[in-house]
Amino acid sequence: MAEECIFCNIVNGKTDTQFLYRDDRVVAFADIHPHAPVHDLIVPFQHIRSVNDLQSLDQELMAHMVMTGRELARQRGVDQSGYKLLFNVEWGGGQRIFHIHMHLLGGWDKEK
Ligand code: AMP
Ligand code: ZN
């Protein structure tokens, strides 16, 4: 675990963050400052700094994160209206917490 990493603390249960989903590789929880009606984060237990630091071995984990995001979108009722699965990468890409995570954003416009 990386020291002083808020997401390491969260995934390891050291905060009172409520998980929406948890398995042996990832957890999901609501973003504390939502930018959309539904804004959740999918975070692996493994401390990887950013997409730039992914290795070939991590491909399955990344696929698992996407599939988890898809399932969470279904559970949150935004799968049919549509959603975004987003990685911010490094400071210029909007990343502020340097423990890799994927945003699920949706729920703006359910009509069309
Ligand atoms: P990023 O800008 O991609 O690094 O995203 C980090 C996200 O983590 C932001 O949307 C924050 O609102 C969110 N965040 C920071 N601290 C917490 C926390 N304790 N619980 C839930 N979400 C958090
Ligand atoms: Zn971490």
PDB file of C-alpha atoms and ligand atoms in Angstrom:
ATOM      1  CA  MET A   1       0.000   0.000   0.000  1.00  0.00           C
ATOM      2  CA  ALA A   2       1.306   3.445  -0.851  1.00  0.00           C
ATOM      3  CA  GLU A   3       1.598   5.694   2.186  1.00  0.00           C
ATOM      4  CA  GLU A   4      -0.739   8.666   2.429  1.00  0.00           C
ATOM      5  CA  CYS A   5      -2.859   7.474  -0.486  1.00  0.00           C
ATOM      6  CA  ILE A   6      -6.515   8.224   0.152  1.00  0.00           C
ATOM      7  CA  PHE A   7      -7.710   5.548  -2.272  1.00  0.00           C
ATOM      8  CA  CYS A   8      -5.467   2.895  -0.675  1.00  0.00           C
ATOM      9  CA  ASN A   9      -7.066   3.833   2.631  1.00  0.00           C
ATOM     10  CA  ILE A  10     -10.575   3.646   1.162  1.00  0.00           C
ATOM     11  CA  VAL A  11     -10.172   0.290  -0.636  1.00  0.00           C
ATOM     12  CA  ASN A  12      -8.581  -1.204   2.472  1.00  0.00           C
ATOM     13  CA  GLY A  13     -11.566  -0.194   4.599  1.00  0.00           C
ATOM     14  CA  LYS A  14      -9.746   2.427   6.660  1.00  0.00           C
ATOM     15  CA  THR A  15     -12.426   5.058   6.084  1.00  0.00           C
ATOM     16  CA  ASP A  16     -16.192   5.033   6.498  1.00  0.00           C
ATOM     17  CA  THR A  17     -16.746   5.102   2.722  1.00  0.00           C
ATOM     18  CA  GLN A  18     -19.729   2.955   1.769  1.00  0.00           C
ATOM     19  CA  PHE A  19     -19.039   0.587  -1.110  1.00  0.00           C
ATOM     20  CA  LEU A  20     -21.579   0.190  -3.890  1.00  0.00           C
ATOM     21  CA  TYR A  21     -19.684  -2.856  -5.097  1.00  0.00           C
ATOM     22  CA  ARG A  22     -16.709  -4.895  -3.908  1.00  0.00           C
ATOM     23  CA  ASP A  23     -14.922  -8.002  -5.116  1.00  0.00           C
ATOM     24  CA  ASP A  24     -11.392  -9.338  -4.794  1.00  0.00           C
ATOM     25  CA  ARG A  25      -9.917  -6.836  -7.277  1.00  0.00           C
ATOM     26  CA  VAL A  26     -11.951  -3.622  -7.215  1.00  0.00           C
ATOM     27  CA  VAL A  27     -14.366  -1.551  -5.193  1.00  0.00           C
ATOM     28  CA  ALA A  28     -16.866   1.097  -6.301  1.00  0.00           C
ATOM     29  CA  PHE A  29     -18.186   4.041  -4.323  1.00  0.00           C
ATOM     30  CA  ALA A  30     -19.938   7.348  -4.947  1.00  0.00           C
ATOM     31  CA  ASP A  31     -17.749  10.344  -5.781  1.00  0.00           C
ATOM     32  CA  ILE A  32     -17.736  12.805  -2.888  1.00  0.00           C
ATOM     33  CA  HIS A  33     -18.029  15.796  -5.274  1.00  0.00           C
ATOM     34  CA  PRO A  34     -20.325  14.509  -8.022  1.00  0.00           C
ATOM     35  CA  HIS A  35     -20.123  16.067 -11.484  1.00  0.00           C
ATOM     36  CA  ALA A  36     -23.224  14.240 -12.703  1.00  0.00           C
ATOM     37  CA  PRO A  37     -26.467  12.878 -11.202  1.00  0.00           C
ATOM     38  CA  VAL A  38     -24.705   9.518 -11.062  1.00  0.00           C
ATOM     39  CA  HIS A  39     -20.972   9.804 -10.406  1.00  0.00           C
ATOM     40  CA  ASP A  40     -19.199   6.750  -9.047  1.00  0.00           C
ATOM     41  CA  LEU A  41     -15.584   5.636  -8.948  1.00  0.00           C
ATOM     42  CA  ILE A  42     -14.273   2.153  -9.709  1.00  0.00           C
ATOM     43  CA  VAL A  43     -10.967   1.674  -7.920  1.00  0.00           C
ATOM     44  CA  PRO A  44      -8.650  -1.350  -7.870  1.00  0.00           C
ATOM     45  CA  PHE A  45      -6.985  -2.555  -4.685  1.00  0.00           C
ATOM     46  CA  GLN A  46      -3.679  -2.428  -6.519  1.00  0.00           C
ATOM     47  CA  HIS A  47      -1.899   0.915  -6.220  1.00  0.00           C
ATOM     48  CA  ILE A  48      -1.050   1.917  -9.782  1.00  0.00           C
ATOM     49  CA  ARG A  49      -0.369   5.639 -10.256  1.00  0.00           C
ATOM     50  CA  SER A  50      -2.113   6.254 -13.590  1.00  0.00           C
ATOM     51  CA  VAL A  51      -2.890   4.778 -17.004  1.00  0.00           C
ATOM     52  CA  ASN A  52       0.698   5.687 -17.932  1.00  0.00           C
ATOM     53  CA  ASP A  53       1.967   3.119 -15.430  1.00  0.00           C
ATOM     54  CA  LEU A  54      -0.081   0.158 -16.647  1.00  0.00           C
ATOM     55  CA  GLN A  55       1.820  -2.932 -17.692  1.00  0.00           C
ATOM     56  CA  SER A  56       0.764  -5.812 -19.932  1.00  0.00           C
ATOM     57  CA  LEU A  57      -0.074  -7.852 -16.840  1.00  0.00           C
ATOM     58  CA  ASP A  58      -2.704  -5.259 -15.882  1.00  0.00           C
ATOM     59  CA  GLN A  59      -4.815  -5.732 -19.009  1.00  0.00           C
ATOM     60  CA  GLU A  60      -7.206  -8.143 -17.355  1.00  0.00           C
ATOM     61  CA  LEU A  61      -7.658  -5.802 -14.405  1.00  0.00           C
ATOM     62  CA  MET A  62      -8.499  -2.921 -16.749  1.00  0.00           C
ATOM     63  CA  ALA A  63     -11.035  -5.070 -18.597  1.00  0.00           C
ATOM     64  CA  HIS A  64     -12.518  -6.025 -15.235  1.00  0.00           C
ATOM     65  CA  MET A  65     -12.832  -2.343 -14.300  1.00  0.00           C
ATOM     66  CA  VAL A  66     -14.711  -1.613 -17.521  1.00  0.00           C
ATOM     67  CA  MET A  67     -17.042  -4.571 -17.015  1.00  0.00           C
ATOM     68  CA  THR A  68     -17.628  -3.465 -13.417  1.00  0.00           C
ATOM     69  CA  GLY A  69     -18.439   0.048 -14.650  1.00  0.00           C
ATOM     70  CA  ARG A  70     -20.915  -1.385 -17.134  1.00  0.00           C
ATOM     71  CA  GLU A  71     -22.642  -3.465 -14.440  1.00  0.00           C
ATOM     72  CA  LEU A  72     -22.723  -0.521 -12.040  1.00  0.00           C
ATOM     73  CA  ALA A  73     -24.299   1.629 -14.780  1.00  0.00           C
ATOM     74  CA  ARG A  74     -27.020  -1.005 -15.085  1.00  0.00           C
ATOM     75  CA  GLN A  75     -27.550  -1.089 -11.315  1.00  0.00           C
ATOM     76  CA  ARG A  76     -27.676   2.718 -11.176  1.00  0.00           C
ATOM     77  CA  GLY A  77     -30.284   2.745 -13.953  1.00  0.00           C
ATOM     78  CA  VAL A  78     -28.260   4.738 -16.468  1.00  0.00           C
ATOM     79  CA  ASP A  79     -27.248   1.975 -18.866  1.00  0.00           C
ATOM     80  CA  GLN A  80     -30.023   2.664 -21.361  1.00  0.00           C
ATOM     81  CA  SER A  81     -29.877   6.476 -21.156  1.00  0.00           C
ATOM     82  CA  GLY A  82     -26.108   6.387 -21.506  1.00  0.00           C
ATOM     83  CA  TYR A  83     -23.014   7.116 -19.502  1.00  0.00           C
ATOM     84  CA  LYS A  84     -19.289   7.804 -19.618  1.00  0.00           C
ATOM     85  CA  LEU A  85     -16.457   5.643 -18.333  1.00  0.00           C
ATOM     86  CA  LEU A  86     -13.531   7.978 -17.895  1.00  0.00           C
ATOM     87  CA  PHE A  87      -9.895   7.902 -16.845  1.00  0.00           C
ATOM     88  CA  ASN A  88      -8.192  11.198 -16.098  1.00  0.00           C
ATOM     89  CA  VAL A  89      -4.472  10.790 -16.726  1.00  0.00           C
ATOM     90  CA  GLU A  90      -1.904  12.860 -14.837  1.00  0.00           C
ATOM     91  CA  TRP A  91      -2.283  16.489 -13.786  1.00  0.00           C
ATOM     92  CA  GLY A  92      -2.971  17.990 -17.205  1.00  0.00           C
ATOM     93  CA  GLY A  93      -5.625  15.339 -17.814  1.00  0.00           C
ATOM     94  CA  GLY A  94      -7.463  16.316 -14.649  1.00  0.00           C
ATOM     95  CA  GLN A  95      -6.135  13.562 -12.392  1.00  0.00           C
ATOM     96  CA  ARG A  96      -5.870  14.703  -8.791  1.00  0.00           C
ATOM     97  CA  ILE A  97      -5.651  11.380  -6.968  1.00  0.00           C
ATOM     98  CA  PHE A  98      -2.707   9.341  -8.177  1.00  0.00           C
ATOM     99  CA  HIS A  99      -4.148   5.873  -7.592  1.00  0.00           C
ATOM    100  CA  ILE A 100      -5.726   4.715 -10.822  1.00  0.00           C
ATOM    101  CA  HIS A 101      -9.524   4.895 -10.942  1.00  0.00           C
ATOM    102  CA  MET A 102     -12.325   5.024 -13.466  1.00  0.00           C
ATOM    103  CA  HIS A 103     -15.235   7.448 -13.269  1.00  0.00           C
ATOM    104  CA  LEU A 104     -18.797   6.370 -14.106  1.00  0.00           C
ATOM    105  CA  LEU A 105     -20.806   9.460 -15.041  1.00  0.00           C
ATOM    106  CA  GLY A 106     -24.410   9.491 -16.156  1.00  0.00           C
ATOM    107  CA  GLY A 107     -28.025  10.252 -15.462  1.00  0.00           C
ATOM    108  CA  TRP A 108     -28.264  13.694 -17.102  1.00  0.00           C
ATOM    109  CA  ASP A 109     -30.874  13.140 -19.762  1.00  0.00           C
ATOM    110  CA  LYS A 110     -33.031  10.080 -19.721  1.00  0.00           C
ATOM    111  CA  GLU A 111     -35.276  11.337 -22.542  1.00  0.00           C
ATOM    112  CA  LYS A 112     -34.674  10.893 -26.259  1.00  0.00           C
TER     113      LYS A 112
HETATM  114  P1  AMP B   1      -9.459  12.507 -10.458  1.00  0.00           P
HETATM  115  O1  AMP B   1      -9.615  13.993 -10.648  1.00  0.00           O
HETATM  116  O2  AMP B   1      -9.683  11.722 -11.731  1.00  0.00           O
HETATM  117  O3  AMP B   1      -8.165  12.154  -9.759  1.00  0.00           O
HETATM  118  O4  AMP B   1     -10.669  12.053  -9.560  1.00  0.00           O
HETATM  119  C1  AMP B   1     -10.608  11.985  -8.187  1.00  0.00           C
HETATM  120  C2  AMP B   1     -12.034  11.980  -7.699  1.00  0.00           C
HETATM  121  O5  AMP B   1     -12.043  11.488  -6.374  1.00  0.00           O
HETATM  122  C3  AMP B   1     -12.692  13.364  -7.668  1.00  0.00           C
HETATM  123  O6  AMP B   1     -13.848  13.356  -8.494  1.00  0.00           O
HETATM  124  C4  AMP B   1     -13.037  13.564  -6.192  1.00  0.00           C
HETATM  125  O7  AMP B   1     -14.259  14.220  -5.998  1.00  0.00           O
HETATM  126  C5  AMP B   1     -13.077  12.152  -5.679  1.00  0.00           C
HETATM  127  N1  AMP B   1     -12.791  11.973  -4.263  1.00  0.00           N
HETATM  128  C6  AMP B   1     -11.779  12.502  -3.543  1.00  0.00           C
HETATM  129  N2  AMP B   1     -11.805  12.078  -2.262  1.00  0.00           N
HETATM  130  C7  AMP B   1     -12.875  11.250  -2.176  1.00  0.00           C
HETATM  131  C8  AMP B   1     -13.441  10.497  -1.111  1.00  0.00           C
HETATM  132  N3  AMP B   1     -12.931  10.496   0.118  1.00  0.00           N
HETATM  133  N4  AMP B   1     -14.553   9.770  -1.377  1.00  0.00           N
HETATM  134  C9  AMP B   1     -15.094   9.755  -2.597  1.00  0.00           C
HETATM  135  N5  AMP B   1     -14.602  10.437  -3.654  1.00  0.00           N
HETATM  136  C10 AMP B   1     -13.509  11.171  -3.442  1.00  0.00           C
HETATM  137 ZN    ZN B   2      -3.134   4.033  -3.478  1.00  0.00          ZN
END
